[in-house]
């Protein structure tokens, strides 16, 4: 009996030790949010703290330098793990998001919807009036705000970036064709008309200032052949703050900035043509994808070397926001084109993620 009692005590002790060891090996670190007061304070985490491979750092930095990068950041649980600047770029230098900024429009559109100003299921002409395109009225009235978010407006994408009515021509019915098209910027007009505020004012008060993005960021307004085009410029850390908001399902330090259900929809396949596209967000891990300026379907995942749950904001000349929920990770890259000019995805993504994954695999 005494022997059985001793064995029982040993068993309980071992179980307790095993539990403690397991707990210490998988710490549940709290998500960190940098302060919104304009300070440069931002908590960090080292490669060693994470148990990552220090030997993989320099090959990654060498590749980024080689490929015309200006800045690079990795956040894990909101903390900076890597922050590097190249070729004279600094933490205070502003740089263009290009089409990675489409996701800013997605987010502000969602905020306007949650505040009751718009309904993305409604047709665009409910907000802009008829004649915002040169399509026949019955065809124009098929186009909803959600079609603009999903890139399936049915308008002709071959006519350039200008979004004047004369340049927005009917091609097919809305919802029947996916094509990467600058017409999404009309959502900014929808927000202005519905809220009665300028795009800048609504963006700044409802998104930028709520998550502490630097106030010196600005929207470039296109003219001439780029009439209607709006491109955001900011620091790398401002871009990282936006990625951190996305990682946290629209919540910033306990405050819900954008409805999590809407953000989940935005980062889920939005139509049945391009499975790798949500609401202006690109989605990894799907069975096929389409790319800008082509109607071809490519089989396989968008970035095979990256985690399958990754979603990303991709801009011309390799502006990148990668969000990886399974790893609580945000990755930012700003710079010139890695190889040649491109609109979204490039071979750079695949090689870059091979080198990033070498850090933690």
Short mmCIF file of C-alpha atoms in Angstrom, two decimals:
data_model
loop_
_atom_site.label_atom_id
_atom_site.label_comp_id
_atom_site.label_asym_id
_atom_site.label_seq_id
_atom_site.Cartn_x
_atom_site.Cartn_y
_atom_site.Cartn_z
CA UNK A 1 0.00 0.00 0.00
CA UNK A 2 2.83 2.36 0.95
CA UNK A 3 4.55 1.57 -2.36
CA UNK A 4 1.41 2.38 -4.32
CA UNK A 5 1.07 5.70 -2.46
CA UNK A 6 4.71 6.62 -3.29
CA UNK A 7 4.18 5.73 -6.96
CA UNK A 8 1.07 7.92 -6.99
CA UNK A 9 3.03 10.87 -5.56
CA UNK A 10 5.77 10.43 -8.15
CA UNK A 11 3.18 10.30 -10.91
CA UNK A 12 1.52 13.51 -9.72
CA UNK A 13 4.91 15.23 -9.44
CA UNK A 14 5.93 14.20 -12.96
CA UNK A 15 2.58 15.33 -14.37
CA UNK A 16 2.99 18.70 -12.65
CA UNK A 17 6.53 19.14 -14.00
CA UNK A 18 5.42 18.11 -17.48
CA UNK A 19 2.59 20.64 -17.38
CA UNK A 20 4.91 23.42 -16.24
CA UNK A 21 7.47 22.55 -18.91
CA UNK A 22 4.80 22.53 -21.60
CA UNK A 23 3.53 25.88 -20.41
CA UNK A 24 7.00 27.41 -20.41
CA UNK A 25 7.69 26.10 -23.92
CA UNK A 26 4.55 27.67 -25.37
CA UNK A 27 4.13 31.05 -23.64
CA UNK A 28 0.97 32.95 -24.47
CA UNK A 29 2.49 36.39 -24.97
CA UNK A 30 0.08 39.30 -24.91
CA UNK A 31 -0.32 41.28 -28.11
CA UNK A 32 1.50 44.62 -28.02
CA UNK A 33 0.34 47.88 -29.57
CA UNK A 34 2.72 50.85 -29.87
CA UNK A 35 1.45 54.08 -28.30
CA UNK A 36 -0.53 56.58 -30.37
CA UNK A 37 1.10 59.69 -28.89
CA UNK A 38 3.68 60.21 -31.63
CA UNK A 39 6.58 58.79 -29.63
CA UNK A 40 9.11 56.43 -31.19
CA UNK A 41 8.56 53.89 -28.41
CA UNK A 42 7.93 50.42 -29.80
CA UNK A 43 8.69 47.21 -27.93
CA UNK A 44 11.10 44.78 -29.56
CA UNK A 45 11.78 41.06 -29.55
CA UNK A 46 15.11 39.56 -30.56
CA UNK A 47 15.74 36.67 -32.91
CA UNK A 48 17.24 34.81 -29.92
CA UNK A 49 14.15 35.50 -27.75
CA UNK A 50 12.02 33.82 -30.39
CA UNK A 51 14.37 30.87 -30.79
CA UNK A 52 14.81 31.75 -34.45
CA UNK A 53 17.86 31.11 -36.59
CA UNK A 54 20.30 34.02 -36.34
CA UNK A 55 22.29 32.62 -39.27
CA UNK A 56 19.34 33.27 -41.59
CA UNK A 57 19.28 37.01 -40.88
CA UNK A 58 22.20 38.18 -43.01
CA UNK A 59 21.19 36.25 -46.17
CA UNK A 60 17.75 37.89 -45.87
CA UNK A 61 19.23 41.37 -45.46
CA UNK A 62 21.64 40.79 -48.35
CA UNK A 63 18.74 39.77 -50.59
CA UNK A 64 16.67 42.80 -49.58
CA UNK A 65 19.62 45.09 -50.30
CA UNK A 66 20.24 43.42 -53.66
CA UNK A 67 16.59 43.77 -54.66
CA UNK A 68 16.29 47.55 -54.31
CA UNK A 69 14.54 47.57 -50.94
CA UNK A 70 14.21 50.77 -48.92
CA UNK A 71 12.77 49.32 -45.72
CA UNK A 72 11.83 46.02 -44.12
CA UNK A 73 10.06 45.14 -40.87
CA UNK A 74 8.89 42.02 -39.09
CA UNK A 75 6.46 42.22 -36.18
CA UNK A 76 5.57 39.24 -33.98
CA UNK A 77 2.76 39.80 -31.49
CA UNK A 78 3.11 43.47 -32.36
CA UNK A 79 6.77 43.70 -31.30
CA UNK A 80 9.53 44.63 -33.73
CA UNK A 81 11.80 41.68 -34.50
CA UNK A 82 13.54 43.24 -37.50
CA UNK A 83 13.57 46.85 -38.70
CA UNK A 84 16.03 47.67 -41.43
CA UNK A 85 16.52 50.58 -43.81
CA UNK A 86 18.54 50.64 -47.02
CA UNK A 87 19.94 53.08 -49.58
CA UNK A 88 19.51 56.24 -47.51
CA UNK A 89 15.91 55.51 -46.49
CA UNK A 90 15.15 56.16 -42.79
CA UNK A 91 12.40 55.58 -40.25
CA UNK A 92 11.01 59.05 -41.00
CA UNK A 93 11.16 58.87 -44.82
CA UNK A 94 7.81 58.73 -46.61
CA UNK A 95 7.29 56.22 -49.41
CA UNK A 96 4.42 55.27 -51.70
CA UNK A 97 2.13 52.33 -50.94
CA UNK A 98 0.91 52.09 -54.55
CA UNK A 99 -1.80 49.42 -54.78
CA UNK A 100 -1.02 48.09 -51.31
CA UNK A 101 -3.05 51.15 -50.28
CA UNK A 102 -6.18 49.63 -51.81
CA UNK A 103 -6.64 47.93 -48.45
CA UNK A 104 -6.89 51.35 -46.79
CA UNK A 105 -9.89 52.00 -49.04
CA UNK A 106 -11.34 48.62 -48.07
CA UNK A 107 -11.03 49.47 -44.39
CA UNK A 108 -12.45 52.98 -44.59
CA UNK A 109 -15.35 51.69 -46.70
CA UNK A 110 -16.08 49.14 -43.98
CA UNK A 111 -15.97 51.83 -41.29
CA UNK A 112 -18.45 53.93 -43.25
CA UNK A 113 -20.71 50.89 -43.52
CA UNK A 114 -20.56 50.09 -39.80
CA UNK A 115 -21.44 53.72 -39.07
CA UNK A 116 -24.55 53.36 -41.23
CA UNK A 117 -23.52 55.70 -44.04
CA UNK A 118 -23.38 53.08 -46.80
CA UNK A 119 -24.41 49.53 -47.61
CA UNK A 120 -21.85 47.74 -49.78
CA UNK A 121 -24.62 45.58 -51.28
CA UNK A 122 -26.21 48.70 -52.77
CA UNK A 123 -25.41 49.91 -56.25
CA UNK A 124 -22.76 52.59 -56.64
CA UNK A 125 -25.22 54.92 -58.40
CA UNK A 126 -27.25 55.12 -55.16
CA UNK A 127 -24.40 57.29 -53.85
CA UNK A 128 -22.84 58.86 -56.96
CA UNK A 129 -25.95 59.22 -59.08
CA UNK A 130 -26.34 57.76 -62.56
CA UNK A 131 -23.83 58.51 -65.27
CA UNK A 132 -20.71 57.86 -63.20
CA UNK A 133 -19.77 55.47 -66.03
CA UNK A 134 -20.49 55.52 -69.76
CA UNK A 135 -22.15 52.10 -69.51
CA UNK A 136 -25.83 51.75 -70.45
CA UNK A 137 -27.95 52.67 -67.42
CA UNK A 138 -29.27 49.13 -66.91
CA UNK A 139 -25.69 47.82 -66.88
CA UNK A 140 -24.34 50.60 -64.66
CA UNK A 141 -27.06 49.82 -62.13
CA UNK A 142 -25.75 46.27 -61.81
CA UNK A 143 -22.52 47.52 -60.25
CA UNK A 144 -22.55 47.46 -56.45
CA UNK A 145 -19.98 48.77 -53.98
CA UNK A 146 -19.13 45.13 -53.30
CA UNK A 147 -18.28 44.67 -57.00
CA UNK A 148 -15.73 47.46 -56.67
CA UNK A 149 -14.28 45.82 -53.56
CA UNK A 150 -14.07 42.47 -55.34
CA UNK A 151 -12.72 43.73 -58.70
CA UNK A 152 -15.61 42.33 -60.72
CA UNK A 153 -17.37 45.50 -61.88
CA UNK A 154 -17.53 44.31 -65.51
CA UNK A 155 -16.01 47.59 -66.73
CA UNK A 156 -13.20 47.57 -69.32
CA UNK A 157 -9.86 47.32 -67.50
CA UNK A 158 -7.75 47.96 -70.62
CA UNK A 159 -8.38 51.71 -70.83
CA UNK A 160 -5.85 52.94 -68.25
CA UNK A 161 -6.11 54.42 -64.77
CA UNK A 162 -8.37 57.38 -65.51
CA UNK A 163 -11.81 56.99 -63.89
CA UNK A 164 -13.78 59.73 -65.63
CA UNK A 165 -17.18 58.51 -66.88
CA UNK A 166 -15.99 58.47 -70.50
CA UNK A 167 -13.18 56.07 -69.58
CA UNK A 168 -15.37 53.66 -67.59
CA UNK A 169 -16.91 51.57 -70.35
CA UNK A 170 -19.12 48.50 -70.15
CA UNK A 171 -17.52 45.20 -71.11
CA UNK A 172 -19.57 42.49 -69.38
CA UNK A 173 -22.19 42.34 -66.64
CA UNK A 174 -20.96 43.03 -63.13
CA UNK A 175 -20.02 39.87 -61.24
CA UNK A 176 -19.20 37.79 -64.33
CA UNK A 177 -15.53 38.71 -64.86
CA UNK A 178 -12.62 39.46 -62.51
CA UNK A 179 -10.18 42.14 -63.64
CA UNK A 180 -7.74 44.33 -61.74
CA UNK A 181 -9.07 47.85 -62.33
CA UNK A 182 -8.54 51.32 -60.90
CA UNK A 183 -12.31 51.85 -60.70
CA UNK A 184 -12.13 50.78 -57.04
CA UNK A 185 -11.18 54.41 -56.21
CA UNK A 186 -14.82 55.37 -56.82
CA UNK A 187 -15.42 53.89 -53.36
CA UNK A 188 -13.59 56.92 -51.99
CA UNK A 189 -16.14 59.12 -53.77
CA UNK A 190 -18.91 56.97 -52.31
CA UNK A 191 -17.55 57.55 -48.81
CA UNK A 192 -17.32 61.30 -49.41
CA UNK A 193 -20.87 61.54 -50.74
CA UNK A 194 -22.36 59.34 -48.03
CA UNK A 195 -20.56 60.92 -45.06
CA UNK A 196 -20.50 64.51 -46.26
CA UNK A 197 -16.80 64.63 -45.38
CA UNK A 198 -13.73 64.76 -47.57
CA UNK A 199 -11.84 61.49 -48.04
CA UNK A 200 -8.83 62.93 -46.22
CA UNK A 201 -10.87 64.05 -43.22
CA UNK A 202 -12.77 60.79 -42.86
CA UNK A 203 -9.64 58.66 -43.38
CA UNK A 204 -7.61 60.68 -40.88
CA UNK A 205 -10.20 60.75 -38.11
CA UNK A 206 -11.61 57.24 -38.47
CA UNK A 207 -8.46 55.25 -39.26
CA UNK A 208 -5.11 57.07 -39.33
CA UNK A 209 -5.38 58.84 -35.99
CA UNK A 210 -7.10 55.91 -34.26
CA UNK A 211 -4.06 53.66 -34.75
CA UNK A 212 -1.31 56.26 -34.45
CA UNK A 213 -0.20 56.37 -38.07
CA UNK A 214 2.08 59.37 -38.56
CA UNK A 215 0.23 62.61 -39.35
CA UNK A 216 2.73 63.46 -42.09
CA UNK A 217 1.35 60.72 -44.35
CA UNK A 218 -0.54 62.04 -47.36
CA UNK A 219 -2.61 61.05 -50.39
CA UNK A 220 -1.16 61.88 -53.79
CA UNK A 221 -3.96 62.93 -56.15
CA UNK A 222 -3.46 61.98 -59.79
CA UNK A 223 -4.13 64.26 -62.74
CA UNK A 224 -4.31 63.84 -66.51
CA UNK A 225 -4.08 60.17 -67.47
CA UNK A 226 -4.09 59.34 -63.74
CA UNK A 227 -7.19 61.43 -62.98
CA UNK A 228 -8.96 60.01 -59.94
CA UNK A 229 -5.95 58.00 -58.77
CA UNK A 230 -5.08 58.35 -55.08
CA UNK A 231 -1.82 56.88 -53.74
CA UNK A 232 -0.90 56.95 -50.06
CA UNK A 233 2.59 57.88 -48.84
CA UNK A 234 3.75 57.12 -45.29
CA UNK A 235 6.58 55.88 -43.11
CA UNK A 236 7.30 52.18 -42.83
CA UNK A 237 6.07 52.12 -39.24
CA UNK A 238 2.73 53.62 -40.28
CA UNK A 239 2.33 50.80 -42.78
CA UNK A 240 3.23 48.32 -40.03
CA UNK A 241 0.59 49.79 -37.72
CA UNK A 242 -2.06 49.17 -40.36
CA UNK A 243 -0.84 45.59 -40.78
CA UNK A 244 -1.07 45.13 -37.01
CA UNK A 245 -4.67 46.36 -37.05
CA UNK A 246 -5.49 43.76 -39.71
CA UNK A 247 -3.72 41.02 -37.73
CA UNK A 248 -5.92 41.84 -34.74
CA UNK A 249 -9.21 41.57 -36.65
CA UNK A 250 -9.77 45.32 -36.68
CA UNK A 251 -9.10 45.88 -32.98
CA UNK A 252 -6.46 48.34 -31.76
CA UNK A 253 -5.42 48.00 -28.14
CA UNK A 254 -8.93 47.02 -27.04
CA UNK A 255 -10.82 49.44 -29.31
CA UNK A 256 -12.71 48.06 -32.31
CA UNK A 257 -11.79 50.28 -35.26
CA UNK A 258 -13.32 48.18 -38.03
CA UNK A 259 -15.95 45.48 -37.63
CA UNK A 260 -14.27 42.08 -37.38
CA UNK A 261 -16.98 40.37 -39.46
CA UNK A 262 -16.35 42.80 -42.30
CA UNK A 263 -12.59 42.33 -42.06
CA UNK A 264 -13.05 38.56 -42.12
CA UNK A 265 -15.11 38.91 -45.30
CA UNK A 266 -12.45 41.21 -46.75
CA UNK A 267 -9.78 38.55 -46.23
CA UNK A 268 -11.90 35.69 -47.60
CA UNK A 269 -12.50 34.83 -51.27
CA UNK A 270 -14.98 37.44 -52.51
CA UNK A 271 -16.11 35.84 -55.80
CA UNK A 272 -15.74 32.51 -57.59
CA UNK A 273 -13.35 33.61 -60.37
CA UNK A 274 -10.16 34.70 -58.60
CA UNK A 275 -10.08 32.59 -55.45
CA UNK A 276 -7.02 34.47 -54.20
CA UNK A 277 -8.81 37.82 -53.94
CA UNK A 278 -10.95 39.23 -51.15
CA UNK A 279 -11.94 42.88 -50.83
CA UNK A 280 -8.78 44.39 -52.36
CA UNK A 281 -6.70 41.97 -50.23
CA UNK A 282 -4.71 39.13 -51.84
CA UNK A 283 -5.14 35.68 -50.27
CA UNK A 284 -2.58 32.92 -50.04
CA UNK A 285 -3.25 29.19 -49.79
CA UNK A 286 -5.97 28.93 -52.46
CA UNK A 287 -6.02 26.36 -55.25
CA UNK A 288 -5.71 28.94 -58.03
CA UNK A 289 -5.30 32.65 -58.68
CA UNK A 290 -5.51 35.35 -61.33
CA UNK A 291 -3.08 38.24 -61.82
CA UNK A 292 -3.51 41.81 -63.11
CA UNK A 293 -3.73 42.43 -66.87
CA UNK A 294 -4.54 38.84 -67.77
CA UNK A 295 -7.56 36.57 -67.76
CA UNK A 296 -5.40 33.48 -67.32
CA UNK A 297 -5.92 31.25 -64.30
CA UNK A 298 -2.81 29.96 -62.54
CA UNK A 299 -3.04 26.80 -60.47
CA UNK A 300 -1.56 26.60 -57.01
CA UNK A 301 -1.01 28.97 -54.13
CA UNK A 302 -0.17 32.64 -54.60
CA UNK A 303 3.13 32.36 -52.66
CA UNK A 304 3.92 28.69 -52.12
CA UNK A 305 6.85 29.35 -49.76
CA UNK A 306 4.67 31.44 -47.40
CA UNK A 307 2.17 30.21 -44.78
CA UNK A 308 -1.13 29.22 -46.35
CA UNK A 309 -3.18 31.49 -44.08
CA UNK A 310 -1.28 34.61 -45.13
CA UNK A 311 -3.15 37.50 -46.71
CA UNK A 312 -1.45 40.52 -48.16
CA UNK A 313 -1.62 44.00 -49.60
CA UNK A 314 0.48 44.11 -52.76
CA UNK A 315 1.50 47.24 -54.65
CA UNK A 316 3.37 48.11 -57.80
CA UNK A 317 7.17 47.92 -57.51
CA UNK A 318 6.91 45.42 -54.66
CA UNK A 319 5.27 47.36 -51.86
CA UNK A 320 4.18 44.63 -49.44
CA UNK A 321 2.10 44.11 -46.30
CA UNK A 322 2.04 40.43 -45.39
CA UNK A 323 -0.23 39.35 -42.51
CA UNK A 324 0.17 35.83 -41.09
CA UNK A 325 -2.39 35.07 -38.33
CA UNK A 326 -0.97 31.61 -37.51
CA UNK A 327 2.38 33.18 -36.62
CA UNK A 328 1.01 36.45 -35.18
CA UNK A 329 3.27 38.07 -37.75
CA UNK A 330 3.24 41.20 -39.92
CA UNK A 331 5.94 41.74 -42.56
CA UNK A 332 6.49 45.04 -44.40
CA UNK A 333 8.65 45.76 -47.46
CA UNK A 334 8.92 49.14 -49.19
CA UNK A 335 11.18 50.08 -52.08
CA UNK A 336 11.73 50.15 -55.80
CA UNK A 337 10.84 47.19 -58.01
CA UNK A 338 12.89 44.14 -57.06
CA UNK A 339 13.46 43.14 -60.69
CA UNK A 340 11.26 44.91 -63.22
CA UNK A 341 8.13 47.00 -62.79
CA UNK A 342 5.14 44.96 -61.72
CA UNK A 343 1.62 45.61 -60.47
CA UNK A 344 1.30 43.10 -57.65
CA UNK A 345 2.82 39.64 -57.33
CA UNK A 346 6.35 38.90 -58.60
CA UNK A 347 9.02 36.22 -58.28
CA UNK A 348 10.41 38.38 -55.49
CA UNK A 349 7.59 37.24 -53.16
CA UNK A 350 8.49 33.57 -53.52
CA UNK A 351 12.22 34.03 -52.90
CA UNK A 352 11.66 36.54 -50.12
CA UNK A 353 9.43 34.13 -48.22
CA UNK A 354 11.93 31.31 -48.66
CA UNK A 355 14.41 33.53 -46.81
CA UNK A 356 11.91 34.73 -44.21
CA UNK A 357 10.78 31.19 -43.41
CA UNK A 358 14.42 30.19 -42.92
CA UNK A 359 14.35 32.42 -39.85
CA UNK A 360 11.81 30.32 -37.99
CA UNK A 361 11.87 26.83 -39.56
#
